[in-house]
GROMACS .gro file of C-alpha atoms in nm:
model
  367
    1MET     CA    1   8.507  -1.190  -5.319
    2ARG     CA    2   8.268  -0.927  -5.197
    3ASN     CA    3   8.322  -0.752  -4.870
    4SER     CA    4   8.098  -0.906  -4.608
    5SER     CA    5   8.095  -0.580  -4.409
    6ILE     CA    6   7.912  -0.424  -4.708
    7ARG     CA    7   7.682  -0.711  -4.771
    8ARG     CA    8   7.556  -0.725  -4.410
    9PRO     CA    9   7.455  -0.361  -4.387
   10MET     CA   10   7.264  -0.388  -4.712
   11ALA     CA   11   7.090  -0.702  -4.584
   12LEU     CA   12   6.994  -0.514  -4.270
   13LEU     CA   13   6.849  -0.235  -4.475
   14VAL     CA   14   6.632  -0.464  -4.671
   15THR     CA   15   6.538  -0.646  -4.360
   16THR     CA   16   6.419  -0.321  -4.220
   17ALA     CA   17   6.203  -0.257  -4.520
   18LEU     CA   18   6.039  -0.593  -4.503
   19THR     CA   19   6.004  -0.564  -4.126
   20ALA     CA   20   5.801  -0.251  -4.183
   21ALA     CA   21   5.589  -0.429  -4.431
   22GLY     CA   22   5.522  -0.727  -4.213
   23LEU     CA   23   5.452  -0.537  -3.898
   24ALA     CA   24   5.232  -0.274  -4.061
   25ALA     CA   25   5.021  -0.559  -4.204
   26LEU     CA   26   4.942  -0.668  -3.848
   27ALA     CA   27   4.779  -0.344  -3.761
   28PRO     CA   28   4.409  -0.369  -3.853
   29THR     CA   29   4.222  -0.094  -4.025
   30ALA     CA   30   3.880  -0.066  -4.179
   31HIS     CA   31   3.805  -0.095  -4.551
   32ALA     CA   32   3.997   0.229  -4.622
   33GLU     CA   33   4.378   0.212  -4.631
   34SER     CA   34   4.584   0.362  -4.348
   35VAL     CA   35   4.799   0.668  -4.392
   36ALA     CA   36   5.170   0.616  -4.485
   37LEU     CA   37   5.359   0.572  -4.157
   38LYS     CA   38   5.738   0.612  -4.128
   39PHE     CA   39   5.960   0.375  -3.931
   40ASP     CA   40   6.320   0.403  -3.819
   41CYS     CA   41   6.495   0.064  -3.843
   42GLY     CA   42   6.840   0.033  -3.694
   43THR     CA   43   7.125  -0.107  -3.900
   44VAL     CA   44   7.510  -0.098  -3.880
   45LEU     CA   45   7.477   0.195  -4.137
   46GLY     CA   46   7.244   0.379  -3.914
   47ASN     CA   47   6.874   0.437  -3.923
   48ARG     CA   48   6.696   0.390  -4.247
   49VAL     CA   49   6.344   0.528  -4.305
   50PHE     CA   50   6.068   0.333  -4.484
   51THR     CA   51   5.697   0.390  -4.533
   52ASN     CA   52   5.405   0.153  -4.547
   53VAL     CA   53   5.033   0.154  -4.612
   54SER     CA   54   4.822  -0.100  -4.424
   55ASP     CA   55   4.472  -0.235  -4.465
   56THR     CA   56   4.235  -0.489  -4.314
   57ASP     CA   57   3.910  -0.661  -4.407
   58LEU     CA   58   3.730  -0.540  -4.101
   59PRO     CA   59   3.416  -0.331  -4.171
   60ASP     CA   60   3.353   0.018  -4.046
   61THR     CA   61   3.098  -0.098  -3.802
   62VAL     CA   62   3.057  -0.431  -3.620
   63PRO     CA   63   2.746  -0.543  -3.425
   64PHE     CA   64   2.795  -0.606  -3.054
   65GLY     CA   65   2.915  -0.950  -2.954
   66LYS     CA   66   3.041  -1.047  -3.298
   67VAL     CA   67   3.379  -1.209  -3.328
   68LEU     CA   68   3.560  -1.155  -3.658
   69PRO     CA   69   3.892  -1.285  -3.794
   70VAL     CA   70   4.123  -1.016  -3.904
   71LYS     CA   71   4.298  -1.051  -4.235
   72VAL     CA   72   4.565  -0.774  -4.279
   73THR     CA   73   4.770  -0.659  -4.567
   74SER     CA   74   5.058  -0.408  -4.592
   75ARG     CA   75   5.232  -0.253  -4.886
   76VAL     CA   76   5.594  -0.126  -4.831
   77THR     CA   77   5.798   0.052  -5.091
   78VAL     CA   78   6.174   0.045  -5.056
   79PRO     CA   79   6.367   0.306  -5.261
   80SER     CA   80   6.581   0.161  -5.542
   81ALA     CA   81   6.896   0.322  -5.409
   82THR     CA   82   6.878   0.111  -5.098
   83VAL     CA   83   6.783  -0.220  -5.260
   84ASP     CA   84   7.029  -0.208  -5.549
   85THR     CA   85   7.311  -0.296  -5.314
   86LEU     CA   86   7.136  -0.609  -5.203
   87ARG     CA   87   7.080  -0.705  -5.567
   88GLY     CA   88   7.449  -0.663  -5.623
   89PHE     CA   89   7.521  -0.934  -5.370
   90GLY     CA   90   7.316  -1.184  -5.560
   91ALA     CA   91   6.986  -1.175  -5.373
   92VAL     CA   92   6.687  -1.248  -5.596
   93THR     CA   93   6.412  -1.313  -5.333
   94VAL     CA   94   6.327  -1.231  -4.975
   95GLU     CA   95   6.092  -1.403  -4.723
   96GLY     CA   96   6.043  -1.439  -4.352
   97SER     CA   97   5.817  -1.347  -4.058
   98SER     CA   98   5.738  -1.052  -3.846
   99VAL     CA   99   5.593  -0.985  -3.495
  100SER     CA  100   5.382  -0.681  -3.427
  101GLN     CA  101   5.339  -0.524  -3.077
  102SER     CA  102   5.030  -0.309  -3.092
  103THR     CA  103   4.731  -0.209  -2.876
  104LEU     CA  104   4.353  -0.231  -2.903
  105ASN     CA  105   4.183   0.027  -2.682
  106GLY     CA  106   4.510   0.050  -2.490
  107ALA     CA  107   4.540  -0.322  -2.424
  108PRO     CA  108   4.854  -0.495  -2.545
  109LEU     CA  109   4.818  -0.711  -2.859
  110THR     CA  110   5.071  -0.933  -3.025
  111THR     CA  111   5.022  -1.048  -3.381
  112ASN     CA  112   5.228  -1.277  -3.606
  113ILE     CA  113   5.244  -1.251  -3.983
  114THR     CA  114   5.431  -1.430  -4.257
  115VAL     CA  115   5.618  -1.244  -4.525
  116PRO     CA  116   5.579  -1.442  -4.849
  117VAL     CA  117   5.856  -1.506  -5.098
  118THR     CA  118   5.901  -1.168  -5.283
  119PRO     CA  119   6.120  -1.106  -5.592
  120VAL     CA  120   6.384  -0.835  -5.530
  121GLY     CA  121   6.338  -0.703  -5.892
  122ALA     CA  122   6.577  -0.540  -6.139
  123GLN     CA  123   6.843  -0.283  -6.066
  124GLY     CA  124   6.718   0.075  -6.056
  125THR     CA  125   6.361  -0.006  -5.952
  126ASP     CA  126   6.187   0.025  -5.612
  127LEU     CA  127   6.122  -0.285  -5.410
  128VAL     CA  128   5.751  -0.324  -5.331
  129VAL     CA  129   5.678  -0.585  -5.064
  130ASN     CA  130   5.312  -0.697  -5.019
  131ALA     CA  131   5.268  -0.888  -4.695
  132ALA     CA  132   4.950  -1.053  -4.575
  133GLY     CA  133   4.848  -1.265  -4.278
  134GLN     CA  134   4.595  -1.339  -4.011
  135GLY     CA  135   4.580  -1.104  -3.714
  136ALA     CA  136   4.422  -1.169  -3.379
  137ASP     CA  137   4.043  -1.204  -3.389
  138PHE     CA  138   3.842  -0.890  -3.318
  139SER     CA  139   3.577  -0.936  -3.053
  140ALA     CA  140   3.308  -0.663  -3.051
  141THR     CA  141   3.254  -0.644  -2.673
  142THR     CA  142   3.296  -0.258  -2.630
  143LEU     CA  143   3.033  -0.034  -2.770
  144GLY     CA  144   3.156   0.273  -2.958
  145ASP     CA  145   3.497   0.328  -3.123
  146ASN     CA  146   3.762   0.060  -3.087
  147VAL     CA  147   4.108   0.191  -3.181
  148TYR     CA  148   4.415  -0.011  -3.299
  149LYS     CA  149   4.755   0.164  -3.264
  150MET     CA  150   5.104   0.061  -3.350
  151VAL     CA  151   5.384   0.019  -3.092
  152GLU     CA  152   5.679  -0.148  -3.264
  153TYR     CA  153   5.776  -0.443  -3.487
  154THR     CA  154   6.049  -0.697  -3.523
  155SER     CA  155   6.120  -0.905  -3.829
  156THR     CA  156   6.346  -1.196  -3.919
  157LEU     CA  157   6.408  -1.234  -4.302
  158VAL     CA  158   6.588  -1.475  -4.527
  159TYR     CA  159   6.749  -1.366  -4.861
  160ARG     CA  160   6.804  -1.620  -5.131
  161ASN     CA  161   7.014  -1.618  -5.451
  162ALA     CA  162   6.928  -1.772  -5.784
  163SER     CA  163   7.034  -2.122  -5.677
  164GLY     CA  164   6.812  -2.106  -5.368
  165GLY     CA  165   7.102  -2.058  -5.120
  166THR     CA  166   7.090  -1.792  -4.851
  167THR     CA  167   7.296  -1.477  -4.876
  168ILE     CA  168   7.476  -1.283  -4.613
  169GLY     CA  169   7.247  -1.120  -4.349
  170SER     CA  170   6.982  -1.385  -4.360
  171GLY     CA  171   6.820  -1.473  -4.026
  172SER     CA  172   6.902  -1.148  -3.853
  173ALA     CA  173   6.628  -0.993  -3.633
  174THR     CA  174   6.573  -0.631  -3.695
  175ARG     CA  175   6.368  -0.396  -3.461
  176CYS     CA  176   6.173  -0.097  -3.611
  177LEU     CA  177   6.019   0.186  -3.425
  178PRO     CA  178   5.771   0.440  -3.556
  179GLN     CA  179   5.889   0.800  -3.581
  180ALA     CA  180   5.772   1.043  -3.312
  181GLY     CA  181   5.492   1.291  -3.361
  182GLN     CA  182   5.273   1.059  -3.579
  183ASP     CA  183   4.924   0.952  -3.511
  184LEU     CA  184   4.980   0.578  -3.481
  185THR     CA  185   4.614   0.497  -3.523
  186ILE     CA  186   4.584   0.225  -3.784
  187ASP     CA  187   4.217   0.148  -3.756
  188THR     CA  188   3.899   0.251  -3.576
  189ILE     CA  189   3.609   0.009  -3.569
  190LYS     CA  190   3.280   0.121  -3.429
  191VAL     CA  191   3.078  -0.138  -3.237
  192VAL     CA  192   2.702  -0.080  -3.246
  193GLN     CA  193   2.395  -0.240  -3.085
  194ALA     CA  194   2.326  -0.580  -3.239
  195THR     CA  195   1.978  -0.657  -3.380
  196THR     CA  196   1.800  -0.974  -3.275
  197THR     CA  197   1.520  -1.191  -3.424
  198THR     CA  198   1.265  -1.410  -3.241
  199ALA     CA  199   1.145  -1.715  -3.437
  200LEU     CA  200   0.844  -1.882  -3.261
  201ALA     CA  201   0.724  -2.239  -3.319
  202VAL     CA  202   0.438  -2.407  -3.143
  203SER     CA  203   0.402  -2.787  -3.121
  204GLY     CA  204   0.102  -2.907  -2.914
  205ARG     CA  205   0.126  -2.701  -2.594
  206THR     CA  206   0.502  -2.649  -2.628
  207ALA     CA  207   0.622  -2.307  -2.744
  208THR     CA  208   0.984  -2.272  -2.858
  209ALA     CA  209   1.141  -1.932  -2.928
  210THR     CA  210   1.473  -1.930  -3.118
  211ILE     CA  211   1.676  -1.608  -3.070
  212GLY     CA  212   1.903  -1.497  -3.357
  213SER     CA  213   2.139  -1.200  -3.381
  214ASN     CA  214   2.364  -1.034  -3.628
  215GLY     CA  215   2.616  -1.001  -3.343
  216GLY     CA  216   2.694  -1.251  -3.062
  217THR     CA  217   2.467  -1.494  -2.888
  218PRO     CA  218   2.242  -1.289  -2.659
  219ALA     CA  219   2.128  -1.390  -2.314
  220GLY     CA  220   1.797  -1.298  -2.162
  221SER     CA  221   1.442  -1.423  -2.121
  222VAL     CA  222   1.130  -1.457  -2.337
  223ASP     CA  223   0.766  -1.380  -2.237
  224PHE     CA  224   0.513  -1.600  -2.405
  225ALA     CA  225   0.167  -1.431  -2.400
  226VAL     CA  226  -0.161  -1.594  -2.511
  227ASN     CA  227  -0.518  -1.522  -2.431
  228GLY     CA  228  -0.424  -1.276  -2.159
  229GLN     CA  229  -0.185  -1.518  -1.988
  230THR     CA  230   0.192  -1.483  -1.977
  231ILE     CA  231   0.459  -1.747  -1.921
  232SER     CA  232   0.831  -1.668  -1.900
  233GLY     CA  233   1.127  -1.878  -2.013
  234THR     CA  234   1.501  -1.829  -1.988
  235VAL     CA  235   1.711  -1.826  -2.303
  236SER     CA  236   1.971  -2.111  -2.298
  237GLY     CA  237   2.173  -2.202  -2.607
  238GLY     CA  238   1.976  -1.952  -2.811
  239LYS     CA  239   1.632  -2.097  -2.726
  240ALA     CA  240   1.363  -2.055  -2.467
  241THR     CA  241   1.060  -2.283  -2.422
  242ALA     CA  242   0.727  -2.266  -2.227
  243THR     CA  243   0.425  -2.483  -2.178
  244LEU     CA  244   0.113  -2.300  -2.295
  245PRO     CA  245  -0.216  -2.318  -2.093
  246GLU     CA  246  -0.498  -2.533  -2.200
  247LEU     CA  247  -0.762  -2.324  -2.373
  248PRO     CA  248  -1.104  -2.383  -2.512
  249VAL     CA  249  -1.131  -2.502  -2.878
  250GLY     CA  250  -1.033  -2.225  -3.115
  251ALA     CA  251  -0.737  -2.050  -3.276
  252TYR     CA  252  -0.520  -1.822  -3.061
  253THR     CA  253  -0.208  -1.609  -3.135
  254VAL     CA  254   0.097  -1.651  -2.915
  255THR     CA  255   0.346  -1.364  -2.897
  256ALA     CA  256   0.705  -1.431  -2.783
  257SER     CA  257   0.891  -1.118  -2.667
  258PHE     CA  258   1.261  -1.142  -2.616
  259LYS     CA  259   1.413  -0.927  -2.337
  260PRO     CA  260   1.791  -0.909  -2.355
  261ALA     CA  261   1.998  -0.926  -2.040
  262ASN     CA  262   2.226  -0.663  -2.201
  263ALA     CA  263   1.976  -0.409  -2.338
  264GLN     CA  264   2.259  -0.177  -2.464
  265GLY     CA  265   2.437  -0.453  -2.659
  266TYR     CA  266   2.128  -0.622  -2.797
  267ALA     CA  267   1.797  -0.492  -2.921
  268ALA     CA  268   1.468  -0.653  -2.821
  269SER     CA  269   1.255  -0.848  -3.066
  270SER     CA  270   0.930  -1.050  -3.088
  271GLY     CA  271   0.763  -1.317  -3.297
  272THR     CA  272   0.419  -1.473  -3.326
  273ALA     CA  273   0.266  -1.813  -3.398
  274SER     CA  274  -0.078  -1.967  -3.393
  275TYR     CA  275  -0.198  -2.199  -3.120
  276GLN     CA  276  -0.501  -2.426  -3.129
  277GLY     CA  277  -0.713  -2.471  -2.818
  278THR     CA  278  -0.844  -2.816  -2.763
  279VAL     CA  279  -1.058  -2.802  -2.456
  280THR     CA  280  -1.427  -2.859  -2.523
  281PRO     CA  281  -1.632  -2.643  -2.277
  282GLN     CA  282  -1.878  -2.833  -2.068
  283PRO     CA  283  -2.239  -2.705  -2.079
  284THR     CA  284  -2.338  -2.529  -1.765
  285PRO     CA  285  -2.603  -2.742  -1.598
  286THR     CA  286  -2.941  -2.582  -1.532
  287ALA     CA  287  -2.960  -2.488  -1.172
  288GLU     CA  288  -3.235  -2.668  -0.978
  289PRO     CA  289  -3.465  -2.413  -0.822
  290THR     CA  290  -3.404  -2.383  -0.463
  291PRO     CA  291  -3.710  -2.531  -0.280
  292THR     CA  292  -3.910  -2.295  -0.064
  293VAL     CA  293  -3.814  -2.371   0.293
  294THR     CA  294  -4.126  -2.428   0.505
  295PRO     CA  295  -4.084  -2.205   0.794
  296THR     CA  296  -4.039  -2.394   1.125
  297PRO     CA  297  -4.353  -2.333   1.329
  298THR     CA  298  -4.289  -2.123   1.636
  299VAL     CA  299  -4.294  -2.362   1.936
  300THR     CA  300  -4.529  -2.247   2.209
  301PRO     CA  301  -4.314  -2.208   2.502
  302THR     CA  302  -4.397  -2.456   2.783
  303PRO     CA  303  -4.542  -2.259   3.069
  304THR     CA  304  -4.339  -2.243   3.376
  305VAL     CA  305  -4.495  -2.483   3.625
  306THR     CA  306  -4.567  -2.311   3.953
  307PRO     CA  307  -4.405  -2.529   4.211
  308THR     CA  308  -4.651  -2.698   4.452
  309PRO     CA  309  -4.622  -2.526   4.780
  310THR     CA  310  -4.491  -2.759   5.052
  311VAL     CA  311  -4.789  -2.865   5.268
  312THR     CA  312  -4.742  -2.796   5.628
  313PRO     CA  313  -4.799  -3.128   5.802
  314THR     CA  314  -5.101  -3.150   6.019
  315PRO     CA  315  -4.993  -3.168   6.377
  316THR     CA  316  -5.048  -3.494   6.540
  317VAL     CA  317  -5.360  -3.481   6.760
  318THR     CA  318  -5.295  -3.594   7.118
  319PRO     CA  319  -5.525  -3.892   7.153
  320THR     CA  320  -5.810  -3.843   7.398
  321PRO     CA  321  -5.766  -4.081   7.699
  322THR     CA  322  -5.993  -4.383   7.675
  323VAL     CA  323  -6.286  -4.332   7.907
  324THR     CA  324  -6.347  -4.639   8.120
  325PRO     CA  325  -6.683  -4.757   8.018
  326THR     CA  326  -6.967  -4.728   8.268
  327PRO     CA  327  -7.061  -5.076   8.385
  328THR     CA  328  -7.373  -5.195   8.219
  329VAL     CA  329  -7.654  -5.162   8.471
  330THR     CA  330  -7.832  -5.492   8.518
  331PRO     CA  331  -8.163  -5.423   8.371
  332THR     CA  332  -8.449  -5.429   8.609
  333PRO     CA  333  -8.670  -5.727   8.536
  334THR     CA  334  -8.958  -5.630   8.336
  335ALA     CA  335  -9.264  -5.611   8.559
  336SER     CA  336  -9.564  -5.803   8.458
  337PRO     CA  337  -9.772  -5.565   8.252
  338THR     CA  338 -10.019  -5.401   8.451
  339ALA     CA  339 -10.329  -5.259   8.334
  340THR     CA  340 -10.246  -4.950   8.151
  341PRO     CA  341 -10.313  -4.681   8.399
  342THR     CA  342 -10.445  -4.370   8.314
  343PRO     CA  343 -10.158  -4.141   8.201
  344ASN     CA  344 -10.040  -3.914   8.487
  345PRO     CA  345  -9.768  -3.688   8.357
  346ILE     CA  346  -9.669  -3.549   8.690
  347GLY     CA  347  -9.659  -3.892   8.849
  348ASP     CA  348  -9.449  -4.027   8.555
  349LEU     CA  349  -9.203  -3.745   8.608
  350PHE     CA  350  -9.155  -3.815   8.972
  351ALA     CA  351  -9.135  -4.183   8.905
  352GLY     CA  352  -8.852  -4.124   8.651
  353LEU     CA  353  -8.665  -3.901   8.892
  354PHE     CA  354  -8.704  -4.164   9.168
  355ALA     CA  355  -8.578  -4.437   8.946
  356ALA     CA  356  -8.272  -4.233   8.847
  357PHE     CA  357  -8.204  -4.148   9.200
  358LYS     CA  358  -8.222  -4.510   9.290
  359LYS     CA  359  -7.964  -4.605   9.023
  360LEU     CA  360  -7.734  -4.337   9.141
  361ALA     CA  361  -7.766  -4.456   9.493
  362CYS     CA  362  -7.696  -4.815   9.392
  363LYS     CA  363  -7.369  -4.694   9.216
  364ILE     CA  364  -7.265  -4.507   9.521
  365PHE     CA  365  -7.349  -4.756   9.773
  366ARG     CA  366  -7.315  -5.058   9.549
  367CYS     CA  367  -7.649  -5.204   9.623
   0.00000   0.00000   0.00000
């Protein structure tokens, strides 16, 4: 019966090797492989040093906004002197899982990886473990260099013999730390401005601009310009629409110009499409000549009527007192005609005077 105290340390040593393999595989890098990094893995026999080379399928540059899955691989070589002891205890394969604690631009990142079934190999040969798995998705949201760095790893492995049973040391968790003084950078990915495309389609009076990008889905607005007029639309779900103005019959060119909300992360773009005007212009009616206006004759002003002066009333004449009529004198009876005397003017005068005197005397004395 083999000494279990010997088998366990050897199992821990191999666990350390596979831990390094699994954890290094979690650290993304660009298309070029990483440098060989050294890890100290603690066992009951003390620290054992293993090296690994990691790689990822991420490209050197990634457009802004793009999200990429990260497939990682790691190749770890364990010296034959270390793995021969494990072989002596009947182990023919190893498998398990690893957890990587790393950072991306200083932010903590935890990644899980599966260590596939790997043959231990023949005595006297190095053990090469190739691990692969899916790391955390890479989101290109920071322009410029994005740096992955290792922190530490822990793995749990299972060793199996030829009959498929587990050997001593299976299921033990082993923690590995990188040696000091190393540049722990595993990968540097440069995020660059994403390009965009603007595909314009016109149906009737409706213009639809579809915004594409080699990065993420850009937000922003689109200006639709036609015949000197501009209508703006907001991008939603990768599209922007606008109702074009009615134009006279004819062919016009519509230009859609995309203006990204994040001008650093996304480039502007534009597209064109034709637009058919349908409005038939109405002929301009001939203007009727303006009739000559007959000048209004100047009205002769009505002369101001001179007011009739107020007539001063004629003063009432005091009536003359009625004179008592002189009583009619009884006519003297006509004397019988006498022979016409010979005219005697002087005698006639005296006769008249006498007659008048007689009448006066009769009035006085009432004869």
